[in-house]
Amino acid sequence: MEKYISILRDLIQFESVNDGEDEVAKYIANLFEGYDNVETEIIPSYPSRSNVIVKLKGSEKGKVFAISGHLDVVAAGEGWTYPPFEGVVEDGKMYGRGTADMKAGVAAGIYALLDLIEEKKDFPGEIWFIGTVGEEMGMQGALDLVEGGYLKDVDAIITPEPTKRDGENQGIFASKGSIMYAVHAEGKAAHSSMPEIGVNAITAIADFIQKVQKKFDEVTANKDFQNKELGSTLNVFSIMEGGIQINSVPDKAFVKGNIRTVPEFGSEQSIGILEKAIEENNRDESRAKLSLELIQVLDPAEAQKDNDLIRALKEAAFDKNVQIRPLIGTCELSRFIHISNDVQLLVYGPGLTKEAHVVDEYIELDEYVDTIRIFKDTAIKFLKM
Ligand SMILES: [Zn+2]
């Protein structure tokens, strides 16, 4: 147990709150310096925010198995009993921001590689550790790695988000997408006693909301667009604002919304509904002009529910009651699904799902150490299949 504490504690002590993953990436690359069969690469996404890839090469050519975790955490917030960035150990648990989500998963991946090096384990192919930036806000790191072609040779990825629940551990194979957007209306101000010389931005937004919500309600109800694991695509208008004075025709207004998508009605089709309604509005010159701002687009993802990766993990985690399930939230599956048509993906990690982002977040150290064994066994089993 003691052997596996130091790197985890070091990781917790990096305050990589939506920034500063650079330092974490360099720290990880340093751990693997001096080994002939290891290559490391640092890949920046933003200034001071870099991804890292560590490649452990086997004795002969073969498949590529990867463990990929994000290096960022969310802000600690107030009200902690334990210092959030120290890694205090008490009664078999380590406390700190990111212990569950997901630096224990990251440390388990790193130790899996280090153990295999130390044990001089013989295997075909390659085992990678991938550290990504900015998962909690936009998942830019994973996007950059996929779009930059860095992951094109990867056959399988395990992402150790906290997936443990009471009495079981989940293997997540599918996740919904999420589109966050704003629609802005630009009209013309006028005194409310003479509205005919103004152009009302609020009424344009109100019409837009009515039309678009009706369309999405039809999509949500349409059986052809339902995914049997993830449910339906749906839209929620969540913020709106417009006007500054009660006796003026408002020249500006906006509405923001969030569409949660499934593969049967994904990002492109959903954005299409917004664009079409905007275009129809803008054809009428007398109306306030609408424009679309896409704040974040995460695609829905549905990987295979049964394949070598899942079989290997289930064998390795024989004592964890692994249940293969979909996720109604979002995760980096949204990015990794675009690596290739046959990439095998699974989200599985040691933390409790309920411990993500909470005050006094912790990891159960037994679970964490078991995960190192599980990652080593899964990697070797997968590469030999
Ligand atoms: Zn996470």
Short mmCIF file of C-alpha atoms and ligand atoms in Angstrom, two decimals:
data_model
loop_
_atom_site.label_atom_id
_atom_site.label_comp_id
_atom_site.label_asym_id
_atom_site.label_seq_id
_atom_site.Cartn_x
_atom_site.Cartn_y
_atom_site.Cartn_z
CA MET A 1 0.00 0.00 0.00
CA GLU A 2 2.68 2.55 1.11
CA LYS A 3 4.48 2.05 -2.18
CA TYR A 4 1.51 3.46 -4.08
CA ILE A 5 0.87 6.59 -2.00
CA SER A 6 3.62 9.00 -3.04
CA ILE A 7 2.68 9.70 -6.68
CA LEU A 8 -1.01 9.99 -5.78
CA ARG A 9 -0.19 12.49 -3.05
CA ASP A 10 2.08 14.47 -5.38
CA LEU A 11 -0.72 14.65 -7.96
CA ILE A 12 -3.19 15.95 -5.36
CA GLN A 13 -0.69 18.66 -4.38
CA PHE A 14 -0.75 20.15 -7.90
CA GLU A 15 -3.64 22.63 -7.77
CA SER A 16 -4.60 21.99 -11.38
CA VAL A 17 -7.98 23.74 -11.13
CA ASN A 18 -8.92 24.31 -14.78
CA ASP A 19 -5.32 25.35 -15.43
CA GLY A 20 -1.67 24.46 -14.77
CA GLU A 21 -1.76 20.90 -16.15
CA ASP A 22 1.65 21.72 -17.66
CA GLU A 23 3.36 21.05 -14.34
CA VAL A 24 1.49 17.79 -13.87
CA ALA A 25 2.34 16.63 -17.40
CA LYS A 26 6.06 17.38 -16.86
CA TYR A 27 6.01 15.61 -13.49
CA ILE A 28 4.52 12.50 -15.13
CA ALA A 29 6.97 12.56 -18.04
CA ASN A 30 9.85 12.80 -15.53
CA LEU A 31 8.72 9.63 -13.74
CA PHE A 32 9.47 7.70 -16.92
CA GLU A 33 12.83 9.22 -17.77
CA GLY A 34 15.76 6.88 -18.35
CA TYR A 35 13.91 3.77 -19.55
CA ASP A 36 14.91 2.45 -23.01
CA ASN A 37 11.49 1.03 -23.80
CA VAL A 38 9.54 4.20 -22.91
CA GLU A 39 8.79 7.28 -25.02
CA THR A 40 7.11 10.38 -23.63
CA GLU A 41 5.60 13.34 -25.41
CA ILE A 42 4.21 16.62 -24.07
CA ILE A 43 1.50 18.16 -26.26
CA PRO A 44 0.28 21.68 -25.37
CA SER A 45 -3.40 22.64 -25.72
CA TYR A 46 -3.16 26.15 -24.25
CA PRO A 47 -0.33 28.14 -22.65
CA SER A 48 0.50 26.40 -19.33
CA ARG A 49 -1.86 23.54 -20.15
CA SER A 50 -0.26 20.47 -21.70
CA ASN A 51 -1.32 16.91 -22.35
CA VAL A 52 1.15 14.05 -21.90
CA ILE A 53 1.51 10.65 -23.57
CA VAL A 54 3.75 7.91 -22.15
CA LYS A 55 4.32 4.89 -24.42
CA LEU A 56 5.65 1.67 -22.90
CA LYS A 57 6.80 -0.63 -25.69
CA GLY A 58 6.50 -4.40 -25.54
CA SER A 59 8.88 -7.00 -26.91
CA GLU A 60 7.13 -7.34 -30.29
CA LYS A 61 4.65 -5.49 -32.47
CA GLY A 62 0.99 -5.63 -31.51
CA LYS A 63 -2.02 -3.66 -30.38
CA VAL A 64 -1.99 -0.41 -28.40
CA PHE A 65 -3.78 -0.34 -25.05
CA ALA A 66 -4.18 3.01 -23.27
CA ILE A 67 -5.25 4.34 -19.89
CA SER A 68 -6.32 7.96 -20.27
CA GLY A 69 -7.13 10.32 -17.44
CA HIS A 70 -7.68 14.07 -17.15
CA LEU A 71 -5.16 16.09 -15.15
CA ASP A 72 -7.48 18.96 -14.18
CA VAL A 73 -9.83 19.20 -11.20
CA VAL A 74 -12.73 21.47 -10.29
CA ALA A 75 -12.31 24.24 -7.68
CA ALA A 76 -12.19 23.08 -4.05
CA GLY A 77 -14.86 25.46 -2.74
CA GLU A 78 -15.45 26.20 0.95
CA GLY A 79 -16.15 24.06 3.98
CA TRP A 80 -13.43 21.40 3.90
CA THR A 81 -12.44 19.48 7.06
CA TYR A 82 -9.16 18.43 5.38
CA PRO A 83 -6.82 20.67 3.38
CA PRO A 84 -7.99 20.06 -0.21
CA PHE A 85 -4.55 20.05 -1.86
CA GLU A 86 -2.41 17.99 0.54
CA GLY A 87 -3.56 14.39 0.32
CA VAL A 88 -4.21 13.60 3.98
CA VAL A 89 -4.58 9.87 4.70
CA GLU A 90 -6.94 8.74 7.46
CA ASP A 91 -8.65 5.39 8.09
CA GLY A 92 -7.83 3.92 4.71
CA LYS A 93 -8.93 6.96 2.74
CA MET A 94 -7.06 9.81 1.10
CA TYR A 95 -8.85 13.15 1.18
CA GLY A 96 -8.40 15.95 -1.33
CA ARG A 97 -9.78 17.64 -4.43
CA GLY A 98 -9.42 15.23 -7.31
CA THR A 99 -8.81 12.09 -5.24
CA ALA A 100 -11.91 10.45 -6.76
CA ASP A 101 -12.25 12.62 -9.90
CA MET A 102 -9.76 11.50 -11.03
CA LYS A 103 -6.20 11.64 -9.79
CA ALA A 104 -6.43 8.21 -8.14
CA GLY A 105 -7.38 6.87 -11.56
CA VAL A 106 -4.46 8.77 -13.09
CA ALA A 107 -2.04 7.49 -10.41
CA ALA A 108 -3.33 3.93 -10.91
CA GLY A 109 -2.54 4.22 -14.62
CA ILE A 110 0.95 5.58 -13.93
CA TYR A 111 1.75 2.89 -11.32
CA ALA A 112 0.44 0.18 -13.66
CA LEU A 113 3.08 1.19 -16.22
CA LEU A 114 5.83 1.61 -13.60
CA ASP A 115 5.06 -1.83 -12.09
CA LEU A 116 5.16 -3.48 -15.50
CA ILE A 117 8.56 -1.87 -16.15
CA GLU A 118 9.87 -2.97 -12.76
CA GLU A 119 8.54 -6.52 -13.20
CA LYS A 120 10.15 -6.67 -16.68
CA LYS A 121 6.82 -7.98 -17.90
CA ASP A 122 6.83 -9.41 -21.40
CA PHE A 123 3.94 -8.43 -23.69
CA PRO A 124 3.24 -7.70 -27.36
CA GLY A 125 2.25 -4.19 -28.51
CA GLU A 126 2.30 -1.04 -26.41
CA ILE A 127 0.73 0.26 -23.19
CA TRP A 128 0.15 4.00 -23.03
CA PHE A 129 -0.70 6.42 -20.30
CA ILE A 130 -2.46 9.53 -21.62
CA GLY A 131 -3.03 12.64 -19.47
CA THR A 132 -5.45 15.24 -20.85
CA VAL A 133 -6.19 18.87 -19.99
CA GLY A 134 -9.44 20.73 -19.47
CA GLU A 135 -11.84 17.80 -19.14
CA GLU A 136 -14.05 19.64 -16.67
CA MET A 137 -14.54 22.55 -19.11
CA GLY A 138 -14.93 21.61 -22.77
CA MET A 139 -12.61 18.58 -23.00
CA GLN A 140 -10.18 20.47 -25.22
CA GLY A 141 -7.18 18.24 -24.46
CA ALA A 142 -8.85 15.03 -25.63
CA LEU A 143 -10.17 16.90 -28.69
CA ASP A 144 -6.68 18.16 -29.59
CA LEU A 145 -5.15 14.70 -29.21
CA VAL A 146 -7.81 13.11 -31.42
CA GLU A 147 -7.80 15.85 -34.07
CA GLY A 148 -3.99 16.03 -34.06
CA GLY A 149 -3.82 12.31 -34.91
CA TYR A 150 -1.88 11.45 -31.73
CA LEU A 151 -4.26 8.59 -30.88
CA LYS A 152 -4.82 7.09 -34.33
CA ASP A 153 -2.89 3.89 -33.47
CA VAL A 154 -4.77 3.27 -30.24
CA ASP A 155 -6.94 0.12 -30.18
CA ALA A 156 -8.48 0.49 -26.72
CA ILE A 157 -8.78 3.12 -24.00
CA ILE A 158 -9.86 2.87 -20.38
CA THR A 159 -10.72 6.21 -18.77
CA PRO A 160 -10.66 5.98 -14.97
CA GLU A 161 -13.45 8.38 -13.98
CA PRO A 162 -15.00 7.49 -10.61
CA THR A 163 -17.51 4.80 -11.61
CA LYS A 164 -17.92 2.87 -8.37
CA ARG A 165 -21.32 2.65 -6.70
CA ASP A 166 -22.72 0.71 -3.78
CA GLY A 167 -22.06 -2.98 -4.37
CA GLU A 168 -20.83 -2.63 -7.95
CA ASN A 169 -18.43 -0.90 -10.25
CA GLN A 170 -19.74 0.36 -13.55
CA GLY A 171 -18.05 0.11 -16.92
CA ILE A 172 -19.44 3.01 -18.92
CA PHE A 173 -19.64 2.35 -22.68
CA ALA A 174 -21.96 5.14 -23.87
CA SER A 175 -22.67 8.75 -22.96
CA LYS A 176 -25.04 11.49 -24.05
CA GLY A 177 -23.76 14.54 -25.91
CA SER A 178 -24.28 18.11 -24.79
CA ILE A 179 -24.62 21.32 -26.80
CA MET A 180 -24.51 24.62 -24.94
CA TYR A 181 -25.57 27.59 -27.03
CA ALA A 182 -26.80 31.17 -26.98
CA VAL A 183 -29.07 32.91 -29.49
CA HIS A 184 -28.67 36.67 -29.61
CA ALA A 185 -31.28 39.11 -30.99
CA GLU A 186 -30.29 42.50 -32.31
CA GLY A 187 -33.17 44.97 -32.82
CA LYS A 188 -33.58 48.73 -32.63
CA ALA A 189 -34.35 50.77 -29.51
CA ALA A 190 -37.24 53.23 -29.44
CA HIS A 191 -39.58 54.86 -26.92
CA SER A 192 -42.39 52.50 -26.02
CA SER A 193 -44.94 55.15 -27.00
CA MET A 194 -43.67 54.79 -30.61
CA PRO A 195 -42.86 51.08 -30.99
CA GLU A 196 -43.37 51.30 -34.78
CA ILE A 197 -39.98 53.02 -35.17
CA GLY A 198 -38.17 50.36 -33.13
CA VAL A 199 -37.48 46.64 -33.64
CA ASN A 200 -38.21 44.49 -30.61
CA ALA A 201 -35.47 41.98 -29.71
CA ILE A 202 -37.52 40.28 -26.99
CA THR A 203 -40.43 39.28 -29.23
CA ALA A 204 -37.99 37.74 -31.74
CA ILE A 205 -36.43 35.66 -28.95
CA ALA A 206 -39.89 34.71 -27.62
CA ASP A 207 -40.98 33.45 -31.06
CA PHE A 208 -37.72 31.58 -31.47
CA ILE A 209 -38.16 29.83 -28.12
CA GLN A 210 -41.71 28.73 -28.95
CA LYS A 211 -40.81 27.35 -32.38
CA VAL A 212 -37.62 25.61 -31.36
CA GLN A 213 -39.01 24.02 -28.23
CA LYS A 214 -41.93 22.60 -30.24
CA LYS A 215 -39.48 21.06 -32.75
CA PHE A 216 -37.35 19.53 -30.00
CA ASP A 217 -40.41 18.18 -28.19
CA GLU A 218 -41.30 16.37 -31.43
CA VAL A 219 -37.77 14.95 -31.64
CA THR A 220 -37.89 13.84 -27.99
CA ALA A 221 -41.21 12.05 -28.57
CA ASN A 222 -40.19 10.44 -31.89
CA LYS A 223 -39.46 6.72 -31.40
CA ASP A 224 -37.15 6.68 -34.46
CA PHE A 225 -34.75 9.00 -32.65
CA GLN A 226 -34.66 7.07 -29.39
CA ASN A 227 -31.57 5.26 -28.22
CA LYS A 228 -32.37 2.21 -26.14
CA GLU A 229 -29.49 2.88 -23.75
CA LEU A 230 -29.43 6.68 -23.56
CA GLY A 231 -33.03 7.74 -24.16
CA SER A 232 -33.88 10.78 -26.29
CA THR A 233 -32.40 14.06 -27.43
CA LEU A 234 -33.91 16.94 -25.49
CA ASN A 235 -33.59 20.71 -25.27
CA VAL A 236 -33.83 22.94 -22.20
CA PHE A 237 -33.92 26.74 -22.43
CA SER A 238 -32.14 27.76 -19.25
CA ILE A 239 -31.23 31.49 -19.24
CA MET A 240 -32.80 34.53 -20.91
CA GLU A 241 -32.29 38.22 -20.69
CA GLY A 242 -33.41 41.29 -22.63
CA GLY A 243 -34.23 44.97 -22.33
CA ILE A 244 -32.99 47.56 -19.87
CA GLN A 245 -35.88 49.97 -19.40
CA ILE A 246 -39.59 49.39 -18.90
CA ASN A 247 -40.68 52.17 -21.29
CA SER A 248 -38.27 51.28 -24.13
CA VAL A 249 -38.46 48.87 -27.05
CA PRO A 250 -35.53 46.53 -26.29
CA ASP A 251 -32.78 46.38 -28.92
CA LYS A 252 -30.96 43.42 -27.37
CA ALA A 253 -32.00 40.07 -25.92
CA PHE A 254 -30.61 36.58 -25.68
CA VAL A 255 -31.57 33.10 -24.64
CA LYS A 256 -29.25 30.26 -23.68
CA GLY A 257 -30.03 26.60 -23.83
CA ASN A 258 -28.62 23.11 -23.42
CA ILE A 259 -29.41 20.24 -25.77
CA ARG A 260 -28.63 16.73 -24.51
CA THR A 261 -28.16 14.47 -27.53
CA VAL A 262 -28.19 10.79 -28.46
CA PRO A 263 -26.50 9.31 -31.59
CA GLU A 264 -29.89 8.91 -33.38
CA PHE A 265 -30.33 12.70 -33.29
CA GLY A 266 -26.86 14.10 -32.74
CA SER A 267 -24.99 17.40 -32.78
CA GLU A 268 -25.41 18.22 -36.48
CA GLN A 269 -29.15 17.57 -36.58
CA SER A 270 -29.74 19.46 -33.34
CA ILE A 271 -27.75 22.50 -34.45
CA GLY A 272 -29.72 22.27 -37.71
CA ILE A 273 -32.98 22.96 -35.84
CA LEU A 274 -31.49 26.11 -34.31
CA GLU A 275 -30.03 27.32 -37.60
CA LYS A 276 -33.25 26.75 -39.52
CA ALA A 277 -35.35 28.72 -37.03
CA ILE A 278 -32.79 31.56 -37.11
CA GLU A 279 -32.76 31.61 -40.91
CA GLU A 280 -36.58 31.73 -41.06
CA ASN A 281 -36.62 34.65 -38.64
CA ASN A 282 -33.88 36.54 -40.45
CA ARG A 283 -35.63 36.26 -43.82
CA ASP A 284 -38.16 38.78 -42.48
CA GLU A 285 -36.35 42.12 -42.62
CA SER A 286 -38.77 43.75 -40.20
CA ARG A 287 -37.72 41.46 -37.37
CA ALA A 288 -34.79 41.65 -34.97
CA LYS A 289 -31.77 39.74 -36.35
CA LEU A 290 -30.91 36.47 -34.63
CA SER A 291 -27.45 34.91 -34.44
CA LEU A 292 -26.21 31.64 -32.98
CA GLU A 293 -23.27 31.25 -30.61
CA LEU A 294 -22.14 27.68 -29.96
CA ILE A 295 -20.53 27.65 -26.52
CA GLN A 296 -19.70 23.94 -26.34
CA VAL A 297 -20.44 20.94 -28.54
CA LEU A 298 -19.86 17.46 -27.13
CA ASP A 299 -21.02 14.61 -29.32
CA PRO A 300 -23.02 11.66 -28.02
CA ALA A 301 -21.01 8.44 -27.94
CA GLU A 302 -22.00 4.81 -28.05
CA ALA A 303 -19.12 2.36 -28.06
CA GLN A 304 -19.50 -1.41 -28.21
CA LYS A 305 -21.08 -3.13 -25.23
CA ASP A 306 -19.10 -6.32 -25.66
CA ASN A 307 -15.58 -6.64 -27.04
CA ASP A 308 -12.04 -7.72 -26.08
CA LEU A 309 -11.52 -4.69 -23.86
CA ILE A 310 -14.67 -5.34 -21.84
CA ARG A 311 -13.92 -9.06 -21.61
CA ALA A 312 -10.36 -8.34 -20.45
CA LEU A 313 -11.51 -5.85 -17.83
CA LYS A 314 -14.25 -8.14 -16.51
CA GLU A 315 -11.72 -10.98 -16.13
CA ALA A 316 -9.18 -8.70 -14.43
CA ALA A 317 -11.83 -7.11 -12.15
CA PHE A 318 -13.48 -10.45 -11.36
CA ASP A 319 -14.05 -9.36 -7.74
CA LYS A 320 -15.66 -5.97 -8.51
CA ASN A 321 -19.13 -6.89 -9.82
CA VAL A 322 -18.59 -4.95 -13.06
CA GLN A 323 -21.83 -3.82 -14.70
CA ILE A 324 -21.70 -2.37 -18.23
CA ARG A 325 -23.92 0.72 -18.30
CA PRO A 326 -24.60 3.96 -20.18
CA LEU A 327 -23.98 7.40 -18.69
CA ILE A 328 -26.62 10.11 -18.90
CA GLY A 329 -23.96 12.81 -18.30
CA THR A 330 -20.94 13.56 -20.50
CA CYS A 331 -17.34 12.37 -20.48
CA GLU A 332 -14.35 12.05 -22.82
CA LEU A 333 -16.05 9.20 -24.67
CA SER A 334 -17.47 12.14 -26.70
CA ARG A 335 -13.97 12.83 -28.00
CA PHE A 336 -12.44 9.35 -28.14
CA ILE A 337 -15.34 7.89 -30.16
CA HIS A 338 -13.90 9.81 -33.16
CA ILE A 339 -10.49 8.06 -33.04
CA SER A 340 -11.62 5.30 -35.41
CA ASN A 341 -14.63 3.11 -36.22
CA ASP A 342 -13.35 0.17 -34.22
CA VAL A 343 -11.66 1.79 -31.23
CA GLN A 344 -12.71 0.03 -28.01
CA LEU A 345 -13.65 2.35 -25.17
CA LEU A 346 -14.65 1.98 -21.56
CA VAL A 347 -14.83 4.31 -18.56
CA TYR A 348 -13.88 2.49 -15.36
CA GLY A 349 -12.16 3.82 -12.25
CA PRO A 350 -11.68 3.34 -8.50
CA GLY A 351 -13.51 6.38 -7.09
CA LEU A 352 -17.11 6.52 -5.92
CA THR A 353 -19.29 8.41 -8.41
CA LYS A 354 -20.89 10.36 -5.58
CA GLU A 355 -17.49 11.69 -4.45
CA ALA A 356 -16.87 13.70 -7.64
CA HIS A 357 -16.76 17.48 -7.08
CA VAL A 358 -17.88 17.34 -3.41
CA VAL A 359 -16.38 18.86 -0.24
CA ASP A 360 -14.05 16.39 1.58
CA GLU A 361 -13.75 14.30 -1.59
CA TYR A 362 -11.90 11.04 -0.90
CA ILE A 363 -10.64 7.82 -2.45
CA GLU A 364 -10.74 4.45 -0.70
CA LEU A 365 -7.09 3.39 -0.85
CA ASP A 366 -7.89 -0.35 -1.11
CA GLU A 367 -9.96 0.32 -4.23
CA TYR A 368 -7.23 2.49 -5.66
CA VAL A 369 -4.53 -0.16 -5.15
CA ASP A 370 -6.82 -2.89 -6.55
CA THR A 371 -7.24 -0.75 -9.66
CA ILE A 372 -3.48 -0.78 -10.32
CA ARG A 373 -3.63 -4.59 -10.42
CA ILE A 374 -6.78 -4.46 -12.58
CA PHE A 375 -5.18 -2.08 -15.11
CA LYS A 376 -2.04 -4.21 -15.38
CA ASP A 377 -4.03 -7.42 -15.87
CA THR A 378 -6.48 -5.81 -18.30
CA ALA A 379 -3.64 -4.42 -20.41
CA ILE A 380 -1.77 -7.73 -20.64
CA LYS A 381 -4.94 -9.77 -21.26
CA PHE A 382 -6.13 -7.34 -23.96
CA LEU A 383 -2.77 -7.26 -25.75
CA LYS A 384 -2.59 -11.07 -25.79
CA MET A 385 -6.16 -11.57 -27.10
ZN ZN B 1 -13.58 13.47 -14.16
#
